[in-house]
Amino acid sequence: MTSTPPQALVDELAALGPRGRHRAAASAASMFAADVPTSAPVVDPVPAILDAEDWSQLSAGLVQRMRLLDTLHADLYGPRTVLGADIAPVAQLLQDPAYLRTATGIPSRGSHSLFALTTTVARTADGSWVVLEDAVDVPDGAGTTLELRRVLSRCAPSLYRSTPLRRLHPFFDTIRTSLHQRTRSEGRAGRTVVLTEDSEDPMRGFDHSWLANLLGAPLVSVGDLRTGSGTLTLRLPGLDSDPGDAVDALLRLVPSRLLDPLDLGPTPLGGVTGLVEAARCGDVEIFNPLGAGLLENPDLRAALPDLCRQLFHEDLLLRPAEPGLEQAGWLSMDPAGGDELIERPLVLRLLVMGTEDGYEVLPGGVGITADDGPETLKDVWVTVPETSAVPAEGEPEPGAADPAPTTARGVLTAYPAMTRSIGSDLFWFGRYLERVDSTARLLRAVLDTVNDLDTERGPGARTAQTVLLGAVTDVTTTYPGFRGLDLDSHEAVSGEIESLLTSRGRPGTLAQSYAALTHTTRTLRDLISDDIWPVIARMNQRLRALGGQDTQPVEQRLTDIVDGCLTLSGAVADSMPRNLGWDLTEAGRKIERTMGLLALLRAVLGHRRTRAAEARIAGAVALVTESGASYRRAYHAAIQPELLLELLLTDTTLPRSIAFQLERLGLALDRLPDVAPSPELRAPLIALRSRLGGWEARELLRPLGGEAADGAPTALLEEVDAAMDTLRELATALENRFFHPSESTSRWGIDDV
């Protein structure tokens, strides 16, 4: 038996044509890869369609399975009556490492303890549904499901609009409201956080970030949490003496065994010491409950039909898959690249989540091909019956209960606090964004200037080329770089430029800074507008093109990177609330830009050159700092190093001057909590302002020893070194104060006592 899609869908697919379907597939893969830091997955634009009858049968089986597993968890970690029957695989359960006996007796606030379940199902050739596996300890798939739907709706909009299907967002609205009501405590809105770990699987980390975003809960790591007196609290940026914000519910996307080194044994993750005790005291509820991985036991899965009859007195609707399963075919694109649609076997990963009244199934999922061809992802669509009205996006479906109203006060008090790891990510997001922008601007200006100097003959042009290329190495700290090359060798210079553009494993290159920016951006998915992801995708494409055989000049590609940074900055500025996160991002950007400006000035003006060479060097600096127009309006003269340096040191209206950076940095630090009594933060900024306020451009550029010979060092070298040391001291103090806990999380466990 094959899964037959509606005729209207077949007609729409035919209307797309082979070329349109292949374009949609390529576009979908590109959009997906923009969000996930891995090789582009193969995305099939032909969705897997489930009609209303199929979905009713499948969702009923999933809800029954969730009820059964929830009952088994409550019994196995409670009275354990099921172990006294002859049906359960007692020996296999008791020997399973996932059976955490220390989790026995932990209370549950709601009518059920399991919060989420991901089940992988397949359709057999005779049309029945069978279960391949369950993911109970760490359910996933919500974020990937929504991303597939978003991507497919954009790369094949006509197909999406013409199909009456159930939307996904109403499901998450219901879950979010139910979670809010369940975690309310003593008349106040409860606080839920999502605990994740640094996953080696980029898709998994992406999926977890999306789920946190959909539930409106902040992502935290184990370093953001601490326990005390049976409570779980967030470590907030600032003093460790701050009691922190109490956490009412912990949605863990980390295996149970890695959570508490005190009660569950040593863990490479570190864990949250005392978490089991906090859950036992009832002050924090953990979803899914600790030890839920026992429900994934394969012997238990085989016994579920008998256990269902014993516990519920009804037959299990979704039975375990038998060996030699013959699956149904689903309409798909040809993995060999053919133009005709073919049928491929498919497994569906479907998600069930808890509500106040029971359980609800996400009306969609992730389809994964299960044949010898390349693995392909497919969106799962659930169609609406023809007699039903199609619910609008964001509207509840007919007959659905209205969610309980939420007061404005309840919403505001539930606003997630800023954790240390989120604050650190925001700070470094600002630094990496500035680093990518400044590196691209520097490379573009230097390449433009060096190209002009190539046509000139004379020692001045040669000196300017050497200084500017050396400045690239000094500012990016990619030593030995140009300083270790024979600059007469065109191949050597071109190879170094290509390395600066494309080498992700070399610290300081444009590619490495951009990789760090995208990684940090993805950790902030629940805080940053979705409008930035198309910008990230375009920047990624342009950066990849830098190392290819594209005929477009490198300078134009660098301009595209700069344009992307400007767009990204604008998107962040228009969407980010002006709270602590904004101030940390702003502080990171201003610190990084000041460091870059000081390093640039040191590299190009730290030694005196001939007047002709200095004129070309100063012109390149004006290009990098976008100060040419301001210089001409202020001085009405050709660019001179002394005047340009004075402008960059004192003009508080020039966005790329040092004076402007320090003024904005001071404003951002003034708004940070508990900064006023903190000398380790105030002292470096005061010292930096005092030092730079005493600088005189002509004195800084005066040759040491009084001899103005070509290459003579200036006072600027020592002064800039001291200023950069002070700036590093400020950055370190900021990180220590707001991001780094004073004590490390204990990794010892019961075996070490």
Short mmCIF file of C-alpha atoms in Angstrom, two decimals, residues 128-557:
data_model
loop_
_atom_site.label_atom_id
_atom_site.label_comp_id
_atom_site.label_asym_id
_atom_site.label_seq_id
_atom_site.Cartn_x
_atom_site.Cartn_y
_atom_site.Cartn_z
CA SER A 128 -1.28 0.05 9.73
CA TRP A 129 1.03 2.11 11.94
CA VAL A 130 3.86 0.64 14.00
CA VAL A 131 6.34 2.13 16.47
CA LEU A 132 10.08 1.91 15.89
CA GLU A 133 11.32 3.73 18.99
CA ASP A 134 10.43 6.27 21.68
CA ALA A 135 12.53 9.20 22.91
CA VAL A 136 11.41 9.90 26.47
CA ASP A 137 14.51 11.00 28.34
CA VAL A 138 15.35 13.78 25.86
CA PRO A 139 12.46 14.26 23.41
CA ASP A 140 13.22 16.36 20.36
CA GLY A 141 11.89 17.34 16.95
CA ALA A 142 9.80 20.44 17.75
CA GLY A 143 12.32 22.95 16.41
CA THR A 144 13.17 20.92 13.32
CA THR A 145 9.46 20.49 12.55
CA LEU A 146 8.82 24.22 12.68
CA GLU A 147 11.95 25.00 10.66
CA LEU A 148 10.95 22.56 7.91
CA ARG A 149 7.50 24.14 7.77
CA ARG A 150 8.95 27.65 7.64
CA VAL A 151 11.43 26.73 4.94
CA LEU A 152 8.92 24.88 2.79
CA SER A 153 6.33 27.66 3.06
CA ARG A 154 8.90 30.09 1.64
CA CYS A 155 10.56 28.02 -1.05
CA ALA A 156 7.25 26.60 -2.40
CA PRO A 157 4.67 29.23 -1.39
CA SER A 158 2.03 28.28 -3.98
CA LEU A 159 2.06 24.67 -2.79
CA TYR A 160 1.79 25.79 0.84
CA ARG A 161 -1.04 28.26 0.25
CA SER A 162 -3.12 25.88 -1.84
CA THR A 163 -3.16 23.07 0.75
CA PRO A 164 -5.68 23.26 3.65
CA LEU A 165 -3.50 21.98 6.47
CA ARG A 166 -3.35 22.36 10.23
CA ARG A 167 -0.91 25.00 11.45
CA LEU A 168 1.74 24.47 14.09
CA HIS A 169 1.79 27.65 16.16
CA PRO A 170 -1.60 27.12 17.89
CA PHE A 171 -0.19 23.90 19.36
CA PHE A 172 2.72 25.74 20.97
CA ASP A 173 0.43 28.52 22.17
CA THR A 174 -1.60 25.89 24.02
CA ILE A 175 1.47 24.21 25.47
CA ARG A 176 2.95 27.52 26.55
CA THR A 177 -0.26 28.55 28.32
CA SER A 178 -0.58 25.16 30.02
CA LEU A 179 3.01 25.30 31.20
CA HIS A 180 2.43 28.78 32.57
CA GLN A 181 -0.64 27.65 34.53
CA ARG A 182 1.09 24.53 35.84
CA THR A 183 4.09 26.41 37.18
CA ARG A 184 2.18 29.22 38.90
CA SER A 185 3.19 29.36 42.53
CA GLU A 186 1.67 31.27 45.42
CA GLY A 187 -0.21 33.63 43.14
CA ARG A 188 2.79 34.52 41.00
CA ALA A 189 3.77 33.45 37.52
CA GLY A 190 6.16 30.53 37.57
CA ARG A 191 9.55 30.61 35.93
CA THR A 192 10.49 27.88 33.47
CA VAL A 193 13.97 27.46 32.01
CA VAL A 194 15.26 25.09 29.33
CA LEU A 195 18.49 23.29 30.24
CA THR A 196 20.75 22.29 27.34
CA GLU A 197 24.31 21.16 26.81
CA ASP A 198 26.85 21.87 24.10
CA SER A 199 25.81 19.15 21.70
CA GLU A 200 28.21 17.74 19.13
CA ASP A 201 25.21 17.39 16.83
CA PRO A 202 24.41 20.85 15.35
CA MET A 203 20.91 19.75 14.38
CA ARG A 204 20.16 18.73 17.95
CA GLY A 205 21.36 22.02 19.38
CA PHE A 206 19.36 23.93 16.78
CA ASP A 207 16.24 21.93 17.62
CA HIS A 208 16.59 22.62 21.35
CA SER A 209 17.06 26.35 20.78
CA TRP A 210 13.90 26.52 18.70
CA LEU A 211 11.88 24.70 21.36
CA ALA A 212 12.99 27.17 24.02
CA ASN A 213 12.02 30.01 21.72
CA LEU A 214 8.59 28.49 21.08
CA LEU A 215 7.93 28.02 24.80
CA GLY A 216 9.17 31.50 25.67
CA ALA A 217 11.71 30.13 28.16
CA PRO A 218 15.40 31.08 28.40
CA LEU A 219 18.09 28.59 27.46
CA VAL A 220 20.48 27.88 30.33
CA SER A 221 23.49 25.67 30.96
CA VAL A 222 24.46 23.91 34.17
CA GLY A 223 26.70 26.85 35.07
CA ASP A 224 23.66 29.13 35.17
CA LEU A 225 21.95 27.12 37.93
CA ARG A 226 22.65 26.55 41.58
CA THR A 227 20.82 24.93 44.47
CA GLY A 228 20.49 25.78 48.11
CA SER A 229 18.04 24.86 50.88
CA GLY A 230 16.14 22.64 48.48
CA THR A 231 15.55 25.35 45.88
CA LEU A 232 16.88 25.87 42.36
CA THR A 233 17.85 29.40 41.33
CA LEU A 234 19.41 31.17 38.37
CA ARG A 235 22.87 32.63 38.67
CA LEU A 236 22.33 36.21 37.57
CA PRO A 237 25.02 38.44 36.07
CA GLY A 238 26.72 40.30 38.89
CA LEU A 239 27.57 39.39 42.43
CA ASP A 240 27.49 35.75 43.55
CA SER A 241 25.90 36.92 46.80
CA ASP A 242 22.72 37.71 44.85
CA PRO A 243 20.21 35.00 45.78
CA GLY A 244 19.11 34.77 42.15
CA ASP A 245 15.67 34.09 40.71
CA ALA A 246 13.85 30.94 41.79
CA VAL A 247 13.19 28.37 39.08
CA ASP A 248 9.82 26.61 39.29
CA ALA A 249 10.18 24.25 36.33
CA LEU A 250 13.23 22.86 34.57
CA LEU A 251 12.64 21.56 31.07
CA ARG A 252 15.75 19.45 30.65
CA LEU A 253 17.14 18.57 27.25
CA VAL A 254 20.06 16.78 28.89
CA PRO A 255 20.15 13.05 29.76
CA SER A 256 19.09 12.33 33.35
CA ARG A 257 22.38 10.72 34.34
CA LEU A 258 24.30 13.96 33.63
CA LEU A 259 22.27 16.21 35.90
CA ASP A 260 23.43 15.81 39.49
CA PRO A 261 26.96 14.62 40.40
CA LEU A 262 25.96 14.30 44.05
CA ASP A 263 23.05 11.87 43.71
CA LEU A 264 23.55 10.44 40.23
CA GLY A 265 27.34 10.04 40.11
CA PRO A 266 30.20 11.82 38.32
CA THR A 267 29.39 13.45 34.99
CA PRO A 268 31.59 15.13 32.35
CA LEU A 269 28.95 17.86 32.13
CA GLY A 270 29.45 18.87 35.76
CA GLY A 271 25.75 18.87 36.53
CA VAL A 272 23.85 20.83 39.16
CA THR A 273 24.83 19.55 42.58
CA GLY A 274 21.71 19.06 44.72
CA LEU A 275 19.20 19.09 41.85
CA VAL A 276 17.68 15.74 42.85
CA GLU A 277 17.14 17.00 46.39
CA ALA A 278 15.54 20.22 45.10
CA ALA A 279 13.12 18.16 42.99
CA ARG A 280 12.37 15.89 45.94
CA CYS A 281 11.50 18.93 48.10
CA GLY A 282 8.92 19.88 45.49
CA ASP A 283 10.21 23.43 44.89
CA VAL A 284 11.18 22.67 41.30
CA GLU A 285 9.54 20.33 38.83
CA ILE A 286 11.68 18.63 36.19
CA PHE A 287 10.34 17.78 32.73
CA ASN A 288 10.63 15.02 31.72
CA PRO A 289 11.11 13.60 35.21
CA LEU A 290 14.44 12.11 36.17
CA GLY A 291 14.89 8.50 35.10
CA ALA A 292 12.45 8.74 32.18
CA GLY A 293 15.06 7.06 29.98
CA LEU A 294 14.04 3.72 31.52
CA LEU A 295 10.88 3.90 29.39
CA GLU A 296 13.04 3.58 26.25
CA ASN A 297 14.07 0.05 27.23
CA PRO A 298 13.54 -2.17 24.13
CA ASP A 299 12.28 -5.10 26.22
CA LEU A 300 9.73 -2.82 27.84
CA ARG A 301 8.64 -1.60 24.40
CA ALA A 302 7.99 -5.19 23.32
CA ALA A 303 5.90 -5.78 26.46
CA LEU A 304 3.77 -2.65 26.07
CA PRO A 305 0.82 -4.42 24.35
CA ASP A 306 0.40 -6.77 27.32
CA LEU A 307 0.99 -4.01 29.85
CA CYS A 308 -1.64 -1.86 28.16
CA ARG A 309 -4.22 -4.61 28.51
CA GLN A 310 -3.26 -5.14 32.15
CA LEU A 311 -3.27 -1.47 33.17
CA PHE A 312 -5.91 0.05 30.88
CA HIS A 313 -7.95 -3.02 29.84
CA GLU A 314 -7.66 -1.97 26.21
CA ASP A 315 -5.58 -2.94 23.20
CA LEU A 316 -2.48 -0.95 22.34
CA LEU A 317 -3.28 1.04 19.20
CA LEU A 318 0.32 1.46 18.05
CA ARG A 319 2.15 -1.83 18.30
CA PRO A 320 5.94 -2.38 18.15
CA ALA A 321 7.41 -2.99 14.71
CA GLU A 322 8.12 -6.61 13.80
CA PRO A 323 11.40 -7.70 12.15
CA GLY A 324 11.33 -7.60 8.35
CA LEU A 325 8.88 -4.71 8.26
CA GLU A 326 7.60 -3.88 4.77
CA GLN A 327 6.90 -0.17 4.67
CA ALA A 328 4.52 1.84 2.55
CA GLY A 329 5.86 4.21 -0.09
CA TRP A 330 5.50 7.99 0.05
CA LEU A 331 5.59 10.34 -2.93
CA SER A 332 9.08 11.87 -3.07
CA MET A 333 11.66 13.38 -5.37
CA ASP A 334 14.08 11.02 -7.05
CA PRO A 335 17.37 10.96 -5.06
CA ALA A 336 19.19 10.14 -8.30
CA GLY A 337 18.15 13.53 -9.70
CA GLY A 338 15.42 12.30 -12.04
CA ASP A 339 12.54 14.55 -13.01
CA GLU A 340 9.75 12.14 -12.07
CA LEU A 341 8.35 11.67 -8.57
CA ILE A 342 8.95 8.25 -7.05
CA GLU A 343 7.86 6.43 -3.89
CA ARG A 344 10.25 6.05 -0.96
CA PRO A 345 9.74 4.47 2.49
CA LEU A 346 9.53 6.98 5.29
CA VAL A 347 9.65 7.10 9.10
CA LEU A 348 7.85 9.90 10.92
CA ARG A 349 9.10 11.52 14.14
CA LEU A 350 6.05 12.87 15.97
CA LEU A 351 5.84 14.86 19.20
CA VAL A 352 3.31 14.60 22.05
CA MET A 353 3.29 17.20 24.83
CA GLY A 354 1.33 17.64 28.03
CA THR A 355 -1.45 20.16 28.63
CA GLU A 356 -3.52 20.96 31.70
CA ASP A 357 -6.20 18.48 30.65
CA GLY A 358 -4.09 15.71 29.17
CA TYR A 359 -1.92 15.41 26.09
CA GLU A 360 -1.87 16.92 22.63
CA VAL A 361 -0.04 15.83 19.47
CA LEU A 362 1.82 18.33 17.33
CA PRO A 363 -0.08 18.30 13.99
CA GLY A 364 3.03 17.69 11.92
CA GLY A 365 6.48 16.28 12.30
CA VAL A 366 9.72 15.32 10.60
CA GLY A 367 9.75 12.68 7.89
CA ILE A 368 13.03 10.87 7.23
CA THR A 369 13.54 8.59 4.26
CA ALA A 370 14.41 5.00 5.18
CA ASP A 371 15.93 3.41 2.09
CA ASP A 372 19.39 3.01 0.58
CA GLY A 373 19.32 6.48 -0.96
CA PRO A 374 20.66 9.66 0.68
CA GLU A 375 18.76 10.55 3.84
CA THR A 376 16.19 13.23 3.11
CA LEU A 377 14.05 15.36 5.42
CA LYS A 378 10.38 15.90 4.64
CA ASP A 379 7.79 18.10 6.27
CA VAL A 380 4.72 16.23 7.54
CA TRP A 381 1.39 17.90 6.72
CA VAL A 382 -1.92 17.11 8.36
CA THR A 383 -4.80 18.18 6.16
CA VAL A 384 -8.07 19.63 7.41
CA PRO A 385 -11.30 17.74 6.52
CA GLU A 386 -13.12 19.27 3.58
CA THR A 387 -16.16 19.98 5.75
CA SER A 388 -14.07 22.00 8.22
CA ALA A 389 -12.97 25.58 7.99
CA VAL A 390 -9.24 26.01 7.78
CA PRO A 391 -8.13 27.77 10.97
CA ALA A 392 -6.16 30.92 10.35
CA GLU A 393 -2.56 31.10 11.43
CA GLY A 394 -2.45 31.66 15.17
CA GLU A 395 -6.19 31.02 15.69
CA PRO A 396 -7.53 28.11 17.75
CA GLU A 397 -9.19 25.32 15.84
CA PRO A 398 -12.97 24.91 15.95
CA GLY A 399 -14.06 23.34 19.20
CA ALA A 400 -10.79 24.00 20.95
CA ALA A 401 -11.09 25.38 24.44
CA ASP A 402 -10.07 28.98 24.90
CA PRO A 403 -6.86 29.26 26.86
CA ALA A 404 -7.11 30.71 30.31
CA PRO A 405 -6.65 34.47 30.25
CA THR A 406 -3.30 35.73 31.44
CA THR A 407 -3.06 39.04 33.20
CA ALA A 408 -0.47 41.59 32.17
CA ARG A 409 1.08 41.37 35.63
CA GLY A 410 1.42 37.60 35.24
CA VAL A 411 3.15 37.99 31.91
CA LEU A 412 5.59 40.61 33.17
CA THR A 413 6.55 38.72 36.28
CA ALA A 414 7.24 35.64 34.16
CA TYR A 415 9.74 37.51 31.97
CA PRO A 416 12.94 35.41 32.01
CA ALA A 417 15.92 36.74 33.88
CA MET A 418 19.28 37.27 32.24
CA THR A 419 21.59 34.37 33.08
CA ARG A 420 25.37 34.42 33.08
CA SER A 421 25.74 32.34 29.92
CA ILE A 422 23.17 34.42 28.01
CA GLY A 423 24.89 37.61 29.14
CA SER A 424 28.24 36.23 28.01
CA ASP A 425 26.82 35.22 24.63
CA LEU A 426 25.33 38.69 24.12
CA PHE A 427 28.64 40.34 25.07
CA TRP A 428 30.58 38.17 22.63
CA PHE A 429 27.91 38.52 19.96
CA GLY A 430 28.64 42.25 20.01
CA ARG A 431 32.39 41.64 19.90
CA TYR A 432 32.26 39.11 17.05
CA LEU A 433 29.88 41.27 15.01
CA GLU A 434 32.28 44.18 15.35
CA ARG A 435 35.27 41.95 14.59
CA VAL A 436 33.74 40.68 11.33
CA ASP A 437 32.79 44.19 10.27
CA SER A 438 36.15 45.78 11.11
CA THR A 439 38.15 42.94 9.50
CA ALA A 440 36.15 43.17 6.28
CA ARG A 441 36.52 46.96 6.19
CA LEU A 442 40.24 46.78 6.86
CA LEU A 443 40.87 44.16 4.18
CA ARG A 444 38.78 46.05 1.63
CA ALA A 445 40.50 49.40 2.26
CA VAL A 446 43.99 47.89 2.25
CA LEU A 447 43.38 45.89 -0.93
CA ASP A 448 41.96 48.98 -2.68
CA THR A 449 44.95 51.07 -1.62
CA VAL A 450 47.52 48.39 -2.44
CA ASN A 451 45.99 47.93 -5.90
CA ASP A 452 46.40 51.67 -6.51
CA LEU A 453 49.98 51.61 -5.25
CA ASP A 454 50.86 48.72 -7.58
CA THR A 455 50.75 51.16 -10.50
CA GLU A 456 53.15 53.59 -8.83
CA ARG A 457 56.92 53.46 -8.83
CA GLY A 458 59.02 54.79 -6.02
CA PRO A 459 60.01 54.10 -2.44
CA GLY A 460 56.96 55.90 -0.99
CA ALA A 461 54.49 53.54 -2.64
CA ARG A 462 56.58 50.52 -1.65
CA THR A 463 56.72 51.65 1.98
CA ALA A 464 52.99 52.32 2.13
CA GLN A 465 52.24 48.83 0.76
CA THR A 466 54.49 47.20 3.35
CA VAL A 467 53.00 49.17 6.24
CA LEU A 468 49.38 48.55 5.26
CA LEU A 469 49.81 44.82 4.68
CA GLY A 470 51.70 44.55 7.95
CA ALA A 471 48.85 46.42 9.67
CA VAL A 472 46.42 43.71 8.53
CA THR A 473 48.56 41.11 10.31
CA ASP A 474 48.94 43.26 13.45
CA VAL A 475 45.24 44.10 13.78
CA THR A 476 43.97 40.58 13.09
CA THR A 477 46.88 38.99 15.07
CA THR A 478 47.32 36.39 12.32
CA TYR A 479 51.08 36.16 12.75
CA PRO A 480 53.46 35.73 11.01
CA GLY A 481 51.14 36.75 8.17
CA PHE A 482 52.41 39.40 5.78
CA ARG A 483 55.32 40.20 8.09
CA GLY A 484 56.82 36.81 7.32
CA LEU A 485 56.35 36.98 3.54
CA ASP A 486 58.29 38.22 0.57
CA LEU A 487 55.89 40.97 -0.51
CA ASP A 488 57.42 40.91 -4.01
CA SER A 489 55.94 37.44 -4.48
CA HIS A 490 52.43 37.85 -5.90
CA GLU A 491 51.62 34.19 -5.18
CA ALA A 492 52.65 34.50 -1.51
CA VAL A 493 50.59 37.66 -0.99
CA SER A 494 47.56 36.15 -2.76
CA GLY A 495 47.84 32.99 -0.67
CA GLU A 496 47.89 34.99 2.57
CA ILE A 497 44.86 37.02 1.47
CA GLU A 498 42.95 33.84 0.63
CA SER A 499 43.85 32.38 4.02
CA LEU A 500 42.59 35.51 5.78
CA LEU A 501 39.31 35.23 3.91
CA THR A 502 38.60 31.51 4.09
CA SER A 503 40.59 29.72 6.83
CA ARG A 504 38.15 28.95 9.65
CA GLY A 505 40.74 27.12 11.71
CA ARG A 506 43.11 30.09 11.90
CA PRO A 507 42.28 32.51 14.74
CA GLY A 508 41.78 36.11 13.64
CA THR A 509 40.77 35.47 10.03
CA LEU A 510 37.52 36.78 8.61
CA ALA A 511 36.20 33.23 8.22
CA GLN A 512 37.02 32.29 11.83
CA SER A 513 35.43 35.47 13.22
CA TYR A 514 32.32 34.89 11.13
CA ALA A 515 32.07 31.26 12.29
CA ALA A 516 32.26 32.47 15.91
CA LEU A 517 29.59 35.09 15.18
CA THR A 518 27.15 32.58 13.69
CA HIS A 519 27.73 30.11 16.54
CA THR A 520 27.04 32.80 19.15
CA THR A 521 24.01 34.04 17.22
CA ARG A 522 22.43 30.59 17.23
CA THR A 523 22.77 30.36 21.02
CA LEU A 524 20.63 33.51 21.23
CA ARG A 525 17.75 32.26 19.06
CA ASP A 526 15.20 32.97 21.79
CA LEU A 527 16.37 36.60 22.12
CA ILE A 528 17.06 37.75 18.56
CA SER A 529 14.54 38.54 15.83
CA ASP A 530 13.91 35.95 13.11
CA ASP A 531 14.63 38.70 10.56
CA ILE A 532 18.36 38.21 11.04
CA TRP A 533 18.45 34.65 9.68
CA PRO A 534 18.09 35.63 6.00
CA VAL A 535 20.93 38.12 6.61
CA ILE A 536 23.09 35.36 8.11
CA ALA A 537 22.26 33.12 5.12
CA ARG A 538 23.32 35.76 2.60
CA MET A 539 26.51 36.55 4.48
CA ASN A 540 27.32 32.84 4.62
CA GLN A 541 26.90 32.53 0.85
CA ARG A 542 29.08 35.57 0.22
CA LEU A 543 31.79 34.33 2.53
CA ARG A 544 31.85 30.93 0.83
CA ALA A 545 32.16 32.68 -2.52
CA LEU A 546 35.34 34.42 -1.34
CA GLY A 547 37.25 31.16 -1.61
CA GLY A 548 35.64 29.96 -4.82
CA GLN A 549 36.23 30.61 -8.48
CA ASP A 550 33.77 33.50 -8.60
CA THR A 551 34.74 36.13 -11.16
CA GLN A 552 33.50 38.97 -8.94
CA PRO A 553 36.40 40.95 -7.39
CA VAL A 554 37.30 40.19 -3.79
CA GLU A 555 36.77 43.84 -2.89
CA GLN A 556 33.13 43.62 -4.00
CA ARG A 557 32.62 40.45 -1.95
#
